[in-house]
Amino acid sequence: MSDPFDLPAAHPFGIHNLPYAVFEHDGTSRVGSRLGDHVVDLCSIPGAPYADAWAQPSLDAFLALTLADWRHARAWLQELLSDREEQPALAGHLIALDEVTLRLPFTVGDYVDFYASEHHATNVGRIFRPDGEALTPNWKHLPIGYHGRSGTVVVSGTEIIRPCGQRKAPSDPAPVFGPSIRLDIEAELGFVVGGSPTTLGRPVSVGESDEHLFGVVLLNDWSARDIQAWEYVPLGPFLGKSFATSISPWVVTMEALRAARVALPGQDPEPLPYLRGEPTADGATTAYGLDIDYDVEWNGTLVSRPPYRTMYWSPAQMLAHMTVNGATIAPGDLFGSGTISGPERDQRGSFLELSWSGQEPVTLSDGSTRSFLEDGDTVTLRASAPGPDGSVIGLGECTGRIRPATP
Amino acid sequence: MSDPFDLPAAHPFGIHNLPYAVFEHDGTSRVGSRLGDHVVDLCSIPGAPYADAWAQPSLDAFLALTLADWRHARAWLQELLSDREEQPALAGHLIALDEVTLRLPFTVGDYVDFYASEHHATNVGRIFRPDGEALTPNWKHLPIGYHGRSGTVVVSGTEIIRPCGQRKAPSDPAPVFGPSIRLDIEAELGFVVGGSPTTLGRPVSVGESDEHLFGVVLLNDWSARDIQAWEYVPLGPFLGKSFATSISPWVVTMEALRAARVALPGQDPEPLPYLRGEPTADGATTAYGLDIDYDVEWNGTLVSRPPYRTMYWSPAQMLAHMTVNGATIAPGDLFGSGTISGPERDQRGSFLELSWSGQEPVTLSDGSTRSFLEDGDTVTLRASAPGPDGSVIGLGECTGRIRPATP
């Protein structure tokens, strides 16, 4: 085994990343961090500052702490792992990744899915409403979102069973029932809420979002377009989405993504005051974007590279909007960005867009073509962001394979 | 104190009801049942069969048991409370209702809100889309529903803070921000899911619904119509609903509502096979309706009497639909029926309908008129159903008072 402390500077899981996951090893599940291809068994390290929280089989207790705690934990771990004298003793607290099983990292509270990519919303509008305006009149005034099903959020690697449901093509006289024939993905970034539960009637402002944004996961919002199309007017998506949502096992902290903060592409018209960011000490703004590059692989073929930096709405704006009506948030809540699509064709984050609703099928490396998912297909999302000093912050991967519909 | 065991035959909380709630008394919270105006302190009774579950500060553990357990508990309690010889000893396990505080009865998992009243959906369609068909083409083919925010489900009595948000009248050039000026209610029935968590890809059929429907609560889906109208296209209601949903503290079991099962008013066209009921041994069907009468009081004035028996979709159909795509359900999940509106004007379950969007204000007993809620207003839902042998099953009340928006 090579020295786990001697990682290349650009390793996606180096000292500047230190994400959290829940791993099972020797029969118990607990919280770990990651260094290279090893899990750091946090609660086993003598003097670990949050050993009680890290000994839990979920991140729930750690999420319920404060930004100061998360920063303290990060500083402690960075210092410890960088200390040459500590490394020999620490080696006994590292476990090779291939010896563990990664679990769903936290108990998902309320799950909200946004629609924050202008390119995605425009593409979908053009496909579904070719004769109307691509964007609805509200789109640039507020981050549109809706609640999804938290009980079917699953960890990467969980097989996805093709959903059954009602569909009705415009030419069909009546709906038919059966397995979805337009099964799709949505490549998204998921934001994991932490900190104290808030109080009814007390919104979280854009500027306060750091206190409540713990970290991010890769998120695949599997979508049955035929079921969705028939059901979604007037109350929004339901069964077309609720059968499964996959998230990556590693929660990358917002602290690790500090160097990836970028300006938003620009908002016109200027949003209402409660959605505006404010300048920060480092010359940036509290309504920041994130410079994260995605790879979308379909059966091993790289089919798209969605750029998160092109998203219209900031995560802080989404959080402020979600609570401006007085709704509470609590640790374990999760919200997705919505499909990440850039302006280019090979930057689209759903197959609906990539194949333009089936009119322009995608060719995979084995020569086969696809518009939507077939049984046995595997989709993997990967992403990374710039870290400090030329380092790379890996977000890991989120993968799922399609199983045939249950008879 | 009168004899708590000597209740009138038509008392809404007699021996045929026996709902469950979580009450706080002497500093601890635990599960209780109700007899007349007393809480039955279940876990304190020697030999109580589910004392461990009933000693918890929520119904969660009891919900996670099985239909056989729920029936066993009910039979045990009915026998015990009916036994004249036991009554003197039992009196020590009764606590007057006014000496306890009732809490949110269970941890709400996924919360779904349906739209199952044809009269309500028709009224809303006529108000919002006067030039189109009142019902969307999918309405009679599937129970339309969407996910709501479980974290803001509150127990009856919790004050409701007027939400702020964006609204835009059609004539406004741009949206404005401020307290909602069209704050409304939706009188609904909420269904509380129990039993074992289901497995991904394994739907719950109409016929299996008894295993997973533990009981009902009164539910008020507070709605800010102006926020909702601006945000809901294309992904459905979000902030217009997510600020608060009130439920009654007493969960009335489906077993107690056996005598209230009635045929649905009729479904045309016949729904797809997965939504069809099957005949039961007693000549009824698994896709039953419920004969429950509501009172809606606005500042003490009875303004509406929505009849639940007029609902188009059965609770068993809603459950089957919610899982037909393979989505799981788990104990603690909650789903609302949607607003209950009957065919008559004084049977409408929302103020949007009662005032016909403000065109026909409602006159209260103090002579004042209302279209939507004003600060300080109180709304109380009450309901009851027929029980066996001429008895009455009370569902208690669900009340909330409007506080001004937080500055």
Short mmCIF file of C-alpha atoms in Angstrom, two decimals, chain B:
data_model
loop_
_atom_site.label_atom_id
_atom_site.label_comp_id
_atom_site.label_asym_id
_atom_site.label_seq_id
_atom_site.Cartn_x
_atom_site.Cartn_y
_atom_site.Cartn_z
CA MET B 1 -66.37 15.30 38.86
CA SER B 2 -69.05 13.22 37.15
CA ASP B 3 -68.41 9.55 36.51
CA PRO B 4 -66.09 9.48 33.48
CA PHE B 5 -67.34 6.01 32.59
CA ASP B 6 -70.96 7.05 32.42
CA LEU B 7 -71.03 8.87 29.10
CA PRO B 8 -74.11 9.56 26.97
CA ALA B 9 -74.44 7.06 24.11
CA ALA B 10 -73.82 9.79 21.54
CA HIS B 11 -70.75 11.24 23.21
CA PRO B 12 -68.15 11.80 20.47
CA PHE B 13 -65.39 10.27 22.58
CA GLY B 14 -67.10 7.19 23.93
CA ILE B 15 -66.01 3.59 23.99
CA HIS B 16 -66.27 3.19 20.19
CA ASN B 17 -63.82 5.95 19.42
CA LEU B 18 -60.66 5.71 21.56
CA PRO B 19 -58.33 7.90 19.51
CA TYR B 20 -54.68 8.45 20.32
CA ALA B 21 -52.79 11.62 21.12
CA VAL B 22 -49.55 12.66 22.79
CA PHE B 23 -50.12 14.59 25.99
CA GLU B 24 -47.81 16.32 28.39
CA HIS B 25 -48.57 16.06 32.08
CA ASP B 26 -46.32 16.50 35.08
CA GLY B 27 -43.35 17.19 32.85
CA THR B 28 -43.38 14.14 30.60
CA SER B 29 -45.02 13.50 27.26
CA ARG B 30 -46.56 10.15 26.43
CA VAL B 31 -49.30 8.50 24.39
CA GLY B 32 -52.85 8.65 25.66
CA SER B 33 -56.29 7.68 24.54
CA ARG B 34 -59.46 9.57 25.32
CA LEU B 35 -62.66 8.77 27.13
CA GLY B 36 -65.10 11.64 27.33
CA ASP B 37 -63.19 14.62 28.64
CA HIS B 38 -60.37 12.56 30.11
CA VAL B 39 -57.07 11.33 28.78
CA VAL B 40 -56.40 7.67 29.42
CA ASP B 41 -52.77 7.45 30.57
CA LEU B 42 -52.16 4.18 28.76
CA CYS B 43 -48.64 3.23 29.76
CA SER B 44 -49.46 3.70 33.44
CA ILE B 45 -52.10 0.96 33.41
CA PRO B 46 -50.76 -2.32 34.84
CA GLY B 47 -50.61 -4.94 32.11
CA ALA B 48 -50.98 -2.44 29.25
CA PRO B 49 -49.95 -4.43 26.16
CA TYR B 50 -47.92 -1.75 24.39
CA ALA B 51 -46.63 0.13 27.41
CA ASP B 52 -43.18 0.69 25.90
CA ALA B 53 -44.57 2.28 22.76
CA TRP B 54 -47.13 4.28 24.74
CA ALA B 55 -44.47 5.63 27.07
CA GLN B 56 -42.81 7.42 24.15
CA PRO B 57 -43.30 11.17 23.55
CA SER B 58 -44.76 10.41 20.11
CA LEU B 59 -46.93 7.84 18.40
CA ASP B 60 -43.99 6.85 16.20
CA ALA B 61 -43.28 3.48 17.83
CA PHE B 62 -46.96 2.54 17.97
CA LEU B 63 -47.45 3.54 14.33
CA ALA B 64 -44.61 1.21 13.37
CA LEU B 65 -46.51 -1.83 14.70
CA THR B 66 -49.06 -3.78 12.68
CA LEU B 67 -52.79 -3.74 12.04
CA ALA B 68 -53.08 -6.79 14.29
CA ASP B 69 -51.37 -4.85 17.09
CA TRP B 70 -53.61 -1.83 16.62
CA ARG B 71 -56.67 -4.09 16.76
CA HIS B 72 -55.36 -5.89 19.80
CA ALA B 73 -54.74 -2.61 21.61
CA ARG B 74 -58.23 -1.40 20.76
CA ALA B 75 -59.89 -4.62 21.94
CA TRP B 76 -57.89 -4.57 25.17
CA LEU B 77 -58.81 -0.97 25.90
CA GLN B 78 -62.49 -1.40 25.01
CA GLU B 79 -62.78 -4.41 27.25
CA LEU B 80 -60.94 -2.75 30.10
CA LEU B 81 -62.95 0.46 30.00
CA SER B 82 -66.23 -1.47 29.78
CA ASP B 83 -65.49 -3.62 32.80
CA ARG B 84 -67.45 -2.23 35.74
CA GLU B 85 -65.18 -3.98 38.20
CA GLU B 86 -62.06 -2.42 36.73
CA GLN B 87 -63.42 1.10 36.64
CA PRO B 88 -62.61 2.19 40.20
CA ALA B 89 -58.97 1.24 39.71
CA LEU B 90 -58.87 2.78 36.23
CA ALA B 91 -60.03 6.14 37.51
CA GLY B 92 -56.50 6.69 38.78
CA HIS B 93 -55.22 6.46 35.20
CA LEU B 94 -57.54 9.12 33.83
CA ILE B 95 -56.43 12.73 33.66
CA ALA B 96 -58.80 15.59 32.97
CA LEU B 97 -58.20 17.05 29.53
CA ASP B 98 -57.77 20.55 30.90
CA GLU B 99 -54.80 19.38 32.94
CA VAL B 100 -52.74 18.29 29.95
CA THR B 101 -51.11 19.88 26.93
CA LEU B 102 -51.55 18.06 23.64
CA ARG B 103 -48.50 17.82 21.39
CA LEU B 104 -47.87 17.06 17.74
CA PRO B 105 -48.81 13.38 17.84
CA PHE B 106 -46.12 11.90 15.59
CA THR B 107 -43.00 12.76 13.63
CA VAL B 108 -44.26 13.63 10.19
CA GLY B 109 -42.39 11.76 7.45
CA ASP B 110 -43.31 12.53 3.88
CA TYR B 111 -46.36 14.74 3.59
CA VAL B 112 -48.47 14.61 0.44
CA ASP B 113 -51.50 16.73 -0.28
CA PHE B 114 -54.13 15.44 -2.69
CA TYR B 115 -56.91 17.24 -4.55
CA ALA B 116 -59.64 14.63 -4.27
CA SER B 117 -62.83 16.71 -4.19
CA GLU B 118 -64.46 17.15 -7.57
CA HIS B 119 -66.49 20.09 -6.29
CA HIS B 120 -63.38 21.84 -4.97
CA ALA B 121 -61.33 21.22 -8.11
CA THR B 122 -64.24 22.40 -10.24
CA ASN B 123 -64.73 25.57 -8.20
CA VAL B 124 -61.01 26.38 -8.29
CA GLY B 125 -60.87 25.71 -12.02
CA ARG B 126 -63.82 28.03 -12.62
CA ILE B 127 -62.27 30.78 -10.51
CA PHE B 128 -58.74 30.56 -11.93
CA ARG B 129 -59.46 29.46 -15.50
CA PRO B 130 -62.90 30.91 -16.29
CA ASP B 131 -62.45 30.43 -20.02
CA GLY B 132 -61.22 26.82 -19.92
CA GLU B 133 -62.47 23.47 -18.75
CA ALA B 134 -62.88 23.51 -14.97
CA LEU B 135 -61.16 20.14 -14.49
CA THR B 136 -57.81 19.35 -16.12
CA PRO B 137 -57.93 16.31 -18.48
CA ASN B 138 -56.10 14.09 -15.97
CA TRP B 139 -58.35 14.83 -13.00
CA LYS B 140 -60.76 11.89 -13.28
CA HIS B 141 -58.01 9.43 -14.23
CA LEU B 142 -55.76 9.82 -11.22
CA PRO B 143 -55.84 11.39 -7.76
CA ILE B 144 -53.73 14.50 -8.32
CA GLY B 145 -51.30 15.18 -5.51
CA TYR B 146 -48.02 16.87 -4.65
CA HIS B 147 -45.56 16.82 -1.80
CA GLY B 148 -45.81 19.43 0.94
CA ARG B 149 -43.46 20.51 3.70
CA SER B 150 -43.52 18.06 6.61
CA GLY B 151 -41.35 20.26 8.84
CA THR B 152 -44.07 22.89 9.16
CA VAL B 153 -46.91 20.57 10.13
CA VAL B 154 -48.01 21.92 13.52
CA VAL B 155 -50.51 20.83 16.11
CA SER B 156 -53.89 22.51 16.52
CA GLY B 157 -53.64 25.66 18.61
CA THR B 158 -50.30 26.75 17.17
CA GLU B 159 -50.60 30.35 16.05
CA ILE B 160 -50.24 30.88 12.32
CA ILE B 161 -47.97 33.74 11.30
CA ARG B 162 -49.15 35.48 8.15
CA PRO B 163 -46.58 34.59 5.48
CA CYS B 164 -44.72 37.09 3.35
CA GLY B 165 -43.86 36.50 -0.24
CA GLN B 166 -44.03 37.61 -3.82
CA ARG B 167 -47.33 38.29 -5.47
CA LYS B 168 -48.23 39.80 -8.81
CA ALA B 169 -51.68 40.66 -10.01
CA PRO B 170 -52.08 40.26 -13.78
CA SER B 171 -52.17 44.06 -14.13
CA ASP B 172 -49.00 44.63 -12.06
CA PRO B 173 -45.87 45.29 -14.15
CA ALA B 174 -43.65 43.38 -11.71
CA PRO B 175 -44.08 41.32 -8.56
CA VAL B 176 -44.17 43.00 -5.16
CA PHE B 177 -43.10 41.60 -1.80
CA GLY B 178 -45.09 41.72 1.39
CA PRO B 179 -47.52 39.95 3.71
CA SER B 180 -50.07 37.79 1.91
CA ILE B 181 -53.36 39.59 1.38
CA ARG B 182 -55.30 36.49 0.37
CA LEU B 183 -54.71 34.14 3.28
CA ASP B 184 -57.04 31.16 3.20
CA ILE B 185 -57.76 27.77 4.72
CA GLU B 186 -58.34 24.34 3.24
CA ALA B 187 -60.48 22.01 5.34
CA GLU B 188 -59.08 18.54 4.78
CA LEU B 189 -58.87 15.08 6.25
CA GLY B 190 -55.33 13.85 6.91
CA PHE B 191 -54.42 10.16 6.74
CA VAL B 192 -51.71 8.86 9.06
CA VAL B 193 -49.61 6.01 7.66
CA GLY B 194 -48.52 3.14 9.90
CA GLY B 195 -47.19 -0.38 9.59
CA SER B 196 -43.88 -1.63 8.30
CA PRO B 197 -41.99 0.54 5.84
CA THR B 198 -42.55 -0.77 2.34
CA THR B 199 -39.89 -1.78 -0.17
CA LEU B 200 -38.82 0.21 -3.23
CA GLY B 201 -40.59 -1.13 -6.30
CA ARG B 202 -43.42 -2.78 -4.33
CA PRO B 203 -46.63 -0.76 -4.57
CA VAL B 204 -49.38 -0.96 -1.96
CA SER B 205 -52.60 -2.02 -3.66
CA VAL B 206 -56.04 -0.60 -2.88
CA GLY B 207 -56.83 -3.85 -1.09
CA GLU B 208 -53.71 -3.67 1.07
CA SER B 209 -54.38 -0.17 2.30
CA ASP B 210 -55.84 -1.29 5.64
CA GLU B 211 -52.38 -2.53 6.62
CA HIS B 212 -50.95 0.97 6.21
CA LEU B 213 -53.75 3.36 7.13
CA PHE B 214 -53.59 3.84 10.88
CA GLY B 215 -55.95 6.73 11.31
CA VAL B 216 -57.03 10.25 10.48
CA VAL B 217 -56.58 13.79 11.71
CA LEU B 218 -58.32 17.01 10.85
CA LEU B 219 -56.00 19.02 8.64
CA ASN B 220 -55.99 22.70 7.74
CA ASP B 221 -53.78 23.39 4.75
CA TRP B 222 -53.35 27.15 5.27
CA SER B 223 -52.88 28.70 1.84
CA ALA B 224 -51.67 32.12 0.68
CA ARG B 225 -53.56 32.39 -2.59
CA ASP B 226 -51.65 35.40 -3.90
CA ILE B 227 -48.25 33.79 -3.32
CA GLN B 228 -49.52 30.52 -4.76
CA ALA B 229 -51.00 32.11 -7.89
CA TRP B 230 -47.70 33.76 -8.86
CA GLU B 231 -45.42 30.81 -8.11
CA TYR B 232 -47.31 27.64 -9.02
CA VAL B 233 -46.75 27.41 -12.79
CA PRO B 234 -45.08 25.11 -13.80
CA LEU B 235 -43.97 23.10 -10.74
CA GLY B 236 -46.91 23.47 -8.36
CA PRO B 237 -47.60 25.07 -4.98
CA PHE B 238 -44.56 25.82 -2.81
CA LEU B 239 -44.33 28.87 -0.50
CA GLY B 240 -48.06 29.49 -0.79
CA LYS B 241 -48.53 26.39 1.36
CA SER B 242 -45.27 25.57 3.12
CA PHE B 243 -45.48 28.11 5.98
CA ALA B 244 -47.85 25.97 8.06
CA THR B 245 -50.23 23.03 8.02
CA SER B 246 -52.27 22.39 11.17
CA ILE B 247 -53.46 18.97 12.32
CA SER B 248 -55.69 17.94 15.19
CA PRO B 249 -53.99 16.34 18.18
CA TRP B 250 -56.26 13.28 18.28
CA VAL B 251 -55.60 10.57 15.72
CA VAL B 252 -58.86 8.70 15.19
CA THR B 253 -58.16 5.15 14.05
CA MET B 254 -59.47 3.69 10.83
CA GLU B 255 -60.89 0.91 13.01
CA ALA B 256 -63.07 3.47 14.78
CA LEU B 257 -64.27 4.67 11.37
CA ARG B 258 -65.36 1.21 10.17
CA ALA B 259 -69.06 2.09 10.52
CA ALA B 260 -68.46 5.35 8.62
CA ARG B 261 -67.32 3.62 5.43
CA VAL B 262 -69.61 4.44 2.54
CA ALA B 263 -69.57 3.97 -1.21
CA LEU B 264 -67.88 6.67 -3.24
CA PRO B 265 -70.27 9.02 -5.09
CA GLY B 266 -69.28 7.28 -8.35
CA GLN B 267 -66.34 7.34 -10.74
CA ASP B 268 -66.82 7.90 -14.44
CA PRO B 269 -64.75 6.93 -16.38
CA GLU B 270 -63.87 3.78 -14.48
CA PRO B 271 -60.30 4.22 -13.28
CA LEU B 272 -57.42 2.04 -14.45
CA PRO B 273 -57.25 -1.40 -12.77
CA TYR B 274 -54.67 -0.43 -10.13
CA LEU B 275 -57.12 2.17 -8.77
CA ARG B 276 -60.18 -0.07 -8.68
CA GLY B 277 -61.58 -1.33 -5.41
CA GLU B 278 -62.61 -4.89 -4.78
CA PRO B 279 -65.69 -6.15 -2.95
CA THR B 280 -65.19 -6.93 0.72
CA ALA B 281 -66.85 -9.63 2.82
CA ASP B 282 -69.42 -7.18 4.21
CA GLY B 283 -70.63 -6.21 0.74
CA ALA B 284 -68.67 -2.96 0.63
CA THR B 285 -65.54 -2.19 -1.39
CA THR B 286 -61.91 -1.55 -0.58
CA ALA B 287 -62.22 1.78 -2.40
CA TYR B 288 -64.56 3.25 0.19
CA GLY B 289 -65.50 6.77 1.08
CA LEU B 290 -66.05 8.09 4.59
CA ASP B 291 -69.21 9.60 6.03
CA ILE B 292 -67.70 12.49 7.97
CA ASP B 293 -69.35 15.86 8.49
CA TYR B 294 -67.24 18.96 9.02
CA ASP B 295 -67.97 22.27 10.63
CA VAL B 296 -65.85 25.24 9.65
CA GLU B 297 -66.00 28.09 12.13
CA TRP B 298 -64.62 31.55 11.36
CA ASN B 299 -64.32 33.63 14.55
CA GLY B 300 -67.04 31.49 16.06
CA THR B 301 -69.45 31.74 13.13
CA LEU B 302 -70.29 28.46 11.43
CA VAL B 303 -69.58 29.32 7.79
CA SER B 304 -69.53 25.93 6.11
CA ARG B 305 -70.36 22.25 6.59
CA PRO B 306 -68.25 20.26 4.10
CA PRO B 307 -69.37 16.63 3.71
CA TYR B 308 -66.42 14.23 3.33
CA ARG B 309 -68.71 11.60 1.76
CA THR B 310 -68.81 13.67 -1.45
CA MET B 311 -65.08 13.14 -2.16
CA TYR B 312 -64.36 11.60 -5.55
CA TRP B 313 -61.26 9.55 -4.69
CA SER B 314 -60.98 7.00 -1.88
CA PRO B 315 -58.12 7.16 0.66
CA ALA B 316 -57.17 3.65 -0.46
CA GLN B 317 -56.94 4.88 -4.05
CA MET B 318 -54.75 7.79 -3.00
CA LEU B 319 -52.41 5.41 -1.18
CA ALA B 320 -52.29 2.99 -4.11
CA HIS B 321 -51.59 5.83 -6.54
CA MET B 322 -48.87 7.31 -4.33
CA THR B 323 -46.96 4.01 -4.38
CA VAL B 324 -47.75 2.63 -7.85
CA ASN B 325 -44.46 3.99 -9.18
CA GLY B 326 -42.57 1.95 -6.60
CA ALA B 327 -42.20 4.74 -4.05
CA THR B 328 -42.01 3.58 -0.45
CA ILE B 329 -44.18 4.65 2.44
CA ALA B 330 -43.19 4.55 6.09
CA PRO B 331 -44.94 4.99 9.43
CA GLY B 332 -45.41 8.68 10.11
CA ASP B 333 -46.11 9.61 6.53
CA LEU B 334 -49.14 11.84 6.23
CA PHE B 335 -51.38 12.57 3.29
CA GLY B 336 -54.17 15.09 3.04
CA SER B 337 -57.36 14.59 1.06
CA GLY B 338 -57.32 18.07 -0.40
CA THR B 339 -60.00 20.60 0.35
CA ILE B 340 -63.36 19.05 1.11
CA SER B 341 -66.12 20.87 -0.75
CA GLY B 342 -69.62 19.59 -1.30
CA PRO B 343 -71.97 20.61 -4.12
CA GLU B 344 -73.69 23.37 -2.13
CA ARG B 345 -72.37 26.82 -1.45
CA ASP B 346 -72.42 26.33 2.32
CA GLN B 347 -70.38 23.14 1.92
CA ARG B 348 -67.24 24.75 0.52
CA GLY B 349 -64.02 23.99 2.37
CA SER B 350 -61.97 27.06 1.46
CA PHE B 351 -62.64 30.77 1.74
CA LEU B 352 -61.49 31.22 -1.86
CA GLU B 353 -64.57 29.22 -2.82
CA LEU B 354 -66.89 30.52 -0.08
CA SER B 355 -66.26 34.14 -1.09
CA TRP B 356 -65.87 33.19 -4.76
CA SER B 357 -62.45 34.81 -4.86
CA GLY B 358 -63.67 37.85 -2.97
CA GLN B 359 -66.72 38.57 -5.14
CA GLU B 360 -69.20 37.29 -2.53
CA PRO B 361 -67.88 38.11 0.95
CA VAL B 362 -68.97 36.05 3.93
CA THR B 363 -70.85 37.76 6.77
CA LEU B 364 -69.85 36.73 10.28
CA SER B 365 -72.12 36.81 13.32
CA ASP B 366 -70.66 40.12 14.51
CA GLY B 367 -71.83 41.71 11.25
CA SER B 368 -68.38 42.03 9.76
CA THR B 369 -67.61 40.60 6.36
CA ARG B 370 -64.66 38.58 5.17
CA SER B 371 -63.24 37.21 1.94
CA PHE B 372 -59.85 36.13 3.29
CA LEU B 373 -58.28 35.93 6.75
CA GLU B 374 -57.51 39.05 8.76
CA ASP B 375 -54.93 39.24 11.53
CA GLY B 376 -56.42 37.95 14.77
CA ASP B 377 -58.97 35.74 13.02
CA THR B 378 -59.43 32.22 14.32
CA VAL B 379 -60.52 29.25 12.24
CA THR B 380 -61.67 26.00 13.82
CA LEU B 381 -62.45 22.76 12.03
CA ARG B 382 -64.59 20.16 13.78
CA ALA B 383 -65.86 16.85 12.48
CA SER B 384 -67.68 13.71 13.43
CA ALA B 385 -68.71 10.43 11.88
CA PRO B 386 -71.28 7.76 12.65
CA GLY B 387 -70.06 4.92 14.86
CA PRO B 388 -71.64 1.53 15.52
CA ASP B 389 -74.97 1.20 17.31
CA GLY B 390 -75.96 4.84 16.89
CA SER B 391 -72.76 6.10 18.47
CA VAL B 392 -70.80 9.11 17.28
CA ILE B 393 -67.09 9.21 16.49
CA GLY B 394 -65.68 12.65 17.19
CA LEU B 395 -62.61 13.84 15.36
CA GLY B 396 -62.12 16.71 17.77
CA GLU B 397 -61.03 20.08 16.52
CA CYS B 398 -58.22 21.75 14.65
CA THR B 399 -57.86 25.43 15.34
CA GLY B 400 -55.47 28.24 14.57
CA ARG B 401 -55.33 32.00 15.01
CA ILE B 402 -53.65 34.36 12.58
CA ARG B 403 -50.77 36.46 13.88
CA PRO B 404 -49.55 39.47 11.92
CA ALA B 405 -46.62 38.95 9.59
CA THR B 406 -43.21 39.11 11.21
CA PRO B 407 -41.72 42.52 10.44
#
